XYZ file of C-alpha atoms in Angstrom:
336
model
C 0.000 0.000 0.000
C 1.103 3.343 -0.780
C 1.394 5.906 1.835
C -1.271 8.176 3.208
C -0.242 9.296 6.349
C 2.650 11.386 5.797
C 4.604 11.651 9.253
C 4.970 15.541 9.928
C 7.782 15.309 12.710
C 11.572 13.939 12.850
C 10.485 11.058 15.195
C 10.991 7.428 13.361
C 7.659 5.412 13.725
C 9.121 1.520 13.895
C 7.684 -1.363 15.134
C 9.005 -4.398 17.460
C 7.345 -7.413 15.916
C 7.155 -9.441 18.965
C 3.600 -10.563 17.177
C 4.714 -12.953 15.552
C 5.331 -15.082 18.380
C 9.252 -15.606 20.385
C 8.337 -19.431 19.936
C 8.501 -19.723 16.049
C 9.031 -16.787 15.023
C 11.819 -14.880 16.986
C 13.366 -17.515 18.663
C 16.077 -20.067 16.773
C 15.926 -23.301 17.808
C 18.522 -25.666 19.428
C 20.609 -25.986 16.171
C 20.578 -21.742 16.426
C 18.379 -21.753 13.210
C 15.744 -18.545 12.880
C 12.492 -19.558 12.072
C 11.244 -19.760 8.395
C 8.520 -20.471 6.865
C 7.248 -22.721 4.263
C 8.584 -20.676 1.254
C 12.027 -20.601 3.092
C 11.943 -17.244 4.344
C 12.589 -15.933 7.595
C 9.113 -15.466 9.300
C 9.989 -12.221 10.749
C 11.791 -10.933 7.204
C 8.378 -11.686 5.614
C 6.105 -10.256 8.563
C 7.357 -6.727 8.304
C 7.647 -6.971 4.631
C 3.950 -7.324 4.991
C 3.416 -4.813 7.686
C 5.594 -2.169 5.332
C 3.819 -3.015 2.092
C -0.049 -2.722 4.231
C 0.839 0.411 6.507
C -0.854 3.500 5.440
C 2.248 5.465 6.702
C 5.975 4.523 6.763
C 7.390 2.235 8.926
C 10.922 3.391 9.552
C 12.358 0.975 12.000
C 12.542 -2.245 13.202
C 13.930 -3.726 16.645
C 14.254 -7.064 16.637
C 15.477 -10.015 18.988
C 18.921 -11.241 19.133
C 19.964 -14.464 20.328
C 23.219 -15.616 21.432
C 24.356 -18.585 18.958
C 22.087 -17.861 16.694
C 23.820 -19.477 12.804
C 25.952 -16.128 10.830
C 24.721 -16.973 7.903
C 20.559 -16.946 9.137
C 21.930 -13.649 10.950
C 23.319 -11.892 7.709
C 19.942 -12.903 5.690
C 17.900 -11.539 8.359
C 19.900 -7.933 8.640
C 19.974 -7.543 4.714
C 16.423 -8.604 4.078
C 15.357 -6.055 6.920
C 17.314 -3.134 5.111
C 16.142 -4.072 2.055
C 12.783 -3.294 3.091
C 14.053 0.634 4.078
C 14.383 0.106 7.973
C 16.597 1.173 10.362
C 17.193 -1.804 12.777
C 17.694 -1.731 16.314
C 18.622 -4.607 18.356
C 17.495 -5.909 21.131
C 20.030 -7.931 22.951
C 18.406 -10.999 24.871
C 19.932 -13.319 27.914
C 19.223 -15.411 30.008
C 20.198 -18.208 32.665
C 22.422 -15.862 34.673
C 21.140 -12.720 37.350
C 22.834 -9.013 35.738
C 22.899 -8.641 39.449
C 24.696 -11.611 41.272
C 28.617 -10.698 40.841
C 29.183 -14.906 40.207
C 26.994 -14.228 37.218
C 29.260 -11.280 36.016
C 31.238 -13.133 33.456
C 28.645 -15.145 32.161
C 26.817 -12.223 31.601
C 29.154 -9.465 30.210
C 30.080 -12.486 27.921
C 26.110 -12.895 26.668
C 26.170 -8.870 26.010
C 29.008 -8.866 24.743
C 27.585 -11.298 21.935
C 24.844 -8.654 21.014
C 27.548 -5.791 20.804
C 29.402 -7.800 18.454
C 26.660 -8.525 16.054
C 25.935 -4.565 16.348
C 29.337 -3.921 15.215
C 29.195 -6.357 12.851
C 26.170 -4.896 10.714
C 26.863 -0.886 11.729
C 23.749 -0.389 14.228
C 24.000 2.360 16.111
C 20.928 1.888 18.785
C 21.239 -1.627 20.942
C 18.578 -2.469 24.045
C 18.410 -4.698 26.301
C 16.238 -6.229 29.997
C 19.603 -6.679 31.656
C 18.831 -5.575 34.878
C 17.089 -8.761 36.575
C 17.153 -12.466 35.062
C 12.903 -12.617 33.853
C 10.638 -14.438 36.148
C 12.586 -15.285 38.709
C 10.774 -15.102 41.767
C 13.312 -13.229 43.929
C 12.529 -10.935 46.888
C 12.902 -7.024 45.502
C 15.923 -5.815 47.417
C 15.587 -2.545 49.262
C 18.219 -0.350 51.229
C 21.892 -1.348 51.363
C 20.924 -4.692 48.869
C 19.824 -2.527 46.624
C 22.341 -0.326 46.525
C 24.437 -3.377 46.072
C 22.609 -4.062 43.359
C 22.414 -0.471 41.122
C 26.433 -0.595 41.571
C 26.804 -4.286 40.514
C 24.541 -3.757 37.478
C 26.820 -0.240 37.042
C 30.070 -2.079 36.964
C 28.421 -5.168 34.886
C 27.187 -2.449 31.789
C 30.557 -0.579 32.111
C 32.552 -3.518 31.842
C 31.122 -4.829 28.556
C 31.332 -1.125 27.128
C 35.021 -0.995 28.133
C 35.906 -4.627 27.064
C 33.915 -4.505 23.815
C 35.780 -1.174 22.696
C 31.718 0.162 22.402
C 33.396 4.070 22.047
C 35.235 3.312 18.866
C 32.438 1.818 17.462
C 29.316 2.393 15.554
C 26.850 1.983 18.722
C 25.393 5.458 19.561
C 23.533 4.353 22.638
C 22.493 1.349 24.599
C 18.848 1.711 25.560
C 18.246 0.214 28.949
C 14.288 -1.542 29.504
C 13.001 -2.325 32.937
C 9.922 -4.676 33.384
C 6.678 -4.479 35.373
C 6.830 -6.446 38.280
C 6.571 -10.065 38.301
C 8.716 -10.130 35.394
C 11.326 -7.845 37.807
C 11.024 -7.954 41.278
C 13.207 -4.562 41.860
C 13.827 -2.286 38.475
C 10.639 -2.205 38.213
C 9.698 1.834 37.347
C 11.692 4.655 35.870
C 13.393 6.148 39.171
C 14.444 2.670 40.466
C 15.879 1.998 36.883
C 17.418 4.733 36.047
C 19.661 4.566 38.901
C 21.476 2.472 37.053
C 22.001 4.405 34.138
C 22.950 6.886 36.264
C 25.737 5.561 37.816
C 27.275 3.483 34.626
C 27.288 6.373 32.693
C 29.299 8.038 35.517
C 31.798 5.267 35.389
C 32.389 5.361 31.829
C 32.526 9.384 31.722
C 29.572 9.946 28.902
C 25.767 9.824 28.484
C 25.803 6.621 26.474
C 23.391 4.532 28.070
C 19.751 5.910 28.400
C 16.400 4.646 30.047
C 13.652 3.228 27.601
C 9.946 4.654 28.347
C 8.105 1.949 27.762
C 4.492 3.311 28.492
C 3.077 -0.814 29.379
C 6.013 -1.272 31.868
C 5.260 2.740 33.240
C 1.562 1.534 33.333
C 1.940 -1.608 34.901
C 4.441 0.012 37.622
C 3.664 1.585 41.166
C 3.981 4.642 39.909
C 0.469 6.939 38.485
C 0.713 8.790 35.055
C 1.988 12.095 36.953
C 4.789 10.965 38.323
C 5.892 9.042 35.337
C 5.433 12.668 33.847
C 7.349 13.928 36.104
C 10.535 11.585 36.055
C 10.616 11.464 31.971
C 11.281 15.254 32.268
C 14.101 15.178 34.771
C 15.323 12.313 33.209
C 15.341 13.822 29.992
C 16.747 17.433 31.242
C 19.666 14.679 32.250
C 20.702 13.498 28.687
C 19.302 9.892 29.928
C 15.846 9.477 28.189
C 15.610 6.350 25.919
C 13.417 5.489 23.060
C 10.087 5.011 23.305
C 7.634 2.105 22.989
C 4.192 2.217 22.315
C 2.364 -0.669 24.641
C -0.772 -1.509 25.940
C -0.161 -2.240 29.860
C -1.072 -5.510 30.941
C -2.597 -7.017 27.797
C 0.022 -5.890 25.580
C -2.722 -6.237 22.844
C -4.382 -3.927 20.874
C -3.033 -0.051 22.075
C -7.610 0.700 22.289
C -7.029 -1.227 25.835
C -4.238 1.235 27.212
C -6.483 3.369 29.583
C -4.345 6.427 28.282
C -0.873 5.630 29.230
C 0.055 5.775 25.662
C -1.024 9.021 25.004
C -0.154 10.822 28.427
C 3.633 9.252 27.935
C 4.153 9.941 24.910
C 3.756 13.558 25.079
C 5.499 13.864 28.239
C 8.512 12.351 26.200
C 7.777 14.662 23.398
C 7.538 18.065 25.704
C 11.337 16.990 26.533
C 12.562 17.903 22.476
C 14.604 14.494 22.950
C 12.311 11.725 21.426
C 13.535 10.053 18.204
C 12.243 6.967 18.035
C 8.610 5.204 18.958
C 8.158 1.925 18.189
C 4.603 0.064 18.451
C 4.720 -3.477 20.095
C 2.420 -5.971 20.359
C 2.259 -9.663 22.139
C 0.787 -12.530 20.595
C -1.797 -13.263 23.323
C -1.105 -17.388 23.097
C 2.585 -17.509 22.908
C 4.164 -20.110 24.251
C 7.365 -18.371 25.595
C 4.908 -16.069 27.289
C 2.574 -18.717 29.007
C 3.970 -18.447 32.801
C 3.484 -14.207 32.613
C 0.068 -15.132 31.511
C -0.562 -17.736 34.080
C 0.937 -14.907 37.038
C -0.949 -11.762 35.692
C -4.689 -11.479 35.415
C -5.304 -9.631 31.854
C -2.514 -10.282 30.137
C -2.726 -12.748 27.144
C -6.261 -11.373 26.489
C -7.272 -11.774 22.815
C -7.872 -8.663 21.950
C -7.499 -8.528 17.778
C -11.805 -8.675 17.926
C -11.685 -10.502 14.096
C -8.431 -8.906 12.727
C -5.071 -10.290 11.853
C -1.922 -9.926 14.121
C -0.818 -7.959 11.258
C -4.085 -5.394 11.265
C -3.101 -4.788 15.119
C -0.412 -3.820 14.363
C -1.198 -1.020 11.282
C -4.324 0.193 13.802
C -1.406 0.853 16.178
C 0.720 2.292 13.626
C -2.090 4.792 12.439
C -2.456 5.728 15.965
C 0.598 6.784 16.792
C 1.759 8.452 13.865
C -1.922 10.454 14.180
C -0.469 10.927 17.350
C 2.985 12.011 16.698
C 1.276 14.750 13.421
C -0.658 16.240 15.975
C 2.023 16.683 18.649
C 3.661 18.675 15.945
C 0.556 20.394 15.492
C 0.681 21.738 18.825
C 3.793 22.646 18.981
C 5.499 19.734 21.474
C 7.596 18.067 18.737
């Protein structure tokens, strides 16, 4: 489809295509192969080819899921048939079976980081992310007080470490985006003052404002904190030099953005008043993954189907169209 909506602002509209599933469709399987399908091409290659040729406005970036030991050569078709199809690609750099915070963990998992940063290098991408602060689901007490100061410092030294060791400054990587989950997924990094913390300190180890804090308007939502004081700490966060990109998702369901309550909106321009957003991506779960069946089982509304007789694809577009309405008439007013 050719484009309608013409985006009016410098923000890049992008999408993380976690609808497709992590269990065939993100995730490679125990040989490291991606997921194709049965013409032979990557599933999430051919998604977002989809979702770019079906958008009424343009989809300018993609962040996608990377795996440690995932095969090169499934790697380099993936990056190429992304940036054939126009998108900037972010990364999102996933790991697990190891705690960011426990210091017996720390090789294990500057090593698993490490991994991502290479393949950024590899293929020139300047934005990387990653959930690095807790390992997901794991049930632990959320420390308080001296633990988790403990903590903030061991996840400090753990980021600077793979920056330093991985030679990050002479590279292409412009910033490492930094996402905290709602709780249950995280026991302690759990909103945007606890989080950012961290970035606080690792940036003051390594002398620059390289990492930043994602606002990620489900996790915000979903968080202790009400819409005001999320307001309030993407501002000072922001007036800091350490506001991250921004993604677009429904709290709790992560469906469809129509069952947000307003978090979408309210965060969105409260990232916008700052003059430092330049990315928004829209994200979506699949509401019967498999890789997300325990969250479902621990959290009452999340998982809900909530496409009401569309594809995942059509989700997707509706939250595409909303957001870039969104983004025209933040311009409009004068906040972008």
């Amino acid at each position: 489809m050719s484009s309608t909506i013409t985006l009016k602002s410098d923000v890049i509209l992008g999408v993380v295509p976690t609808h497709i599933k992590f269990v065939g469709g993100l995730v490679p399987d125990d040989d490291g192969n991606l997921p194709r399908g049965d013409d032979g091409k990557l599933i999430v290659v051919s998604e977002m080819a989809h979702l770019c040729q079906a958008s009424p406005v343009k989809i300018g970036a993609v962040q996608i899921s990377t795996f440690p030991g995932v095969v090169a050569s499934d790697t380099d078709d993936m990056i190429s048939g992304l940036r054939e199809l126009d998108l900037e690609i972010h990364i999102i750099m996933m790991v697990g079976g190891a705690n960011p915070m426990n210091p017996a963990d720390e090789d294990k998992i500057v090593e698993l980081l490490g991994d991502g940063i290479n393949t950024a290098k590899k293929y020139g991408i300047a934005n990387v992310a990653s959930t690095s602060f807790e390992e997901w689901m794991s049930g632990s007490p959320a420390k308080e007080d001296a633990d988790y100061d403990a903590a903030v410092e061991q996840l400090a030294k753990v980021h600077a470490r793979v920056y330093q060791d991985y030679e990050i400054a002479d590279s292409c990587i412009e910033h490492w985006h930094l996402e905290f989950l709602r709780g249950i997924e995280f026991s302690t990094f759990t909103n945007i003052p606890k989080a950012w913390k961290v970035i606080e300190r690792t940036n003051q180890i390594i002398g620059n404002k390289f990492f930043r804090l994602m606002v990620d308007a489900a996790h915000c939502g979903d968080s202790d904190l009400s819409i005001p004081e999320n307001e309030a700490a993407i501002a000072e966060m922001a007036a800091a030099g350490e506001m991250g990109l921004f993604h677009a998702s429904a709290k709790t369901t992560r469906g469809c953005l129509s069952t947000d309550d307003g978090w979408i909106g309210a965060l969105l321009t409260a990232a916008a008043k700052t003059g430092q957003l330049k990315h928004a991506f829209v994200e979506l779960f699949h509401h019967d993954d498999i890789a997300l069946e325990t969250l479902r089982e621990a959290v009452k509304g999340h998982g809900v189907d909530t496409t009401d007789g569309r594809s995942y694809n059509e989700v997707v577009i509706d939250g595409l169209v909303d957001v870039a309405r969104r983004l025209n008439n933040l311009k409009a007013r004068g906040l972008l």
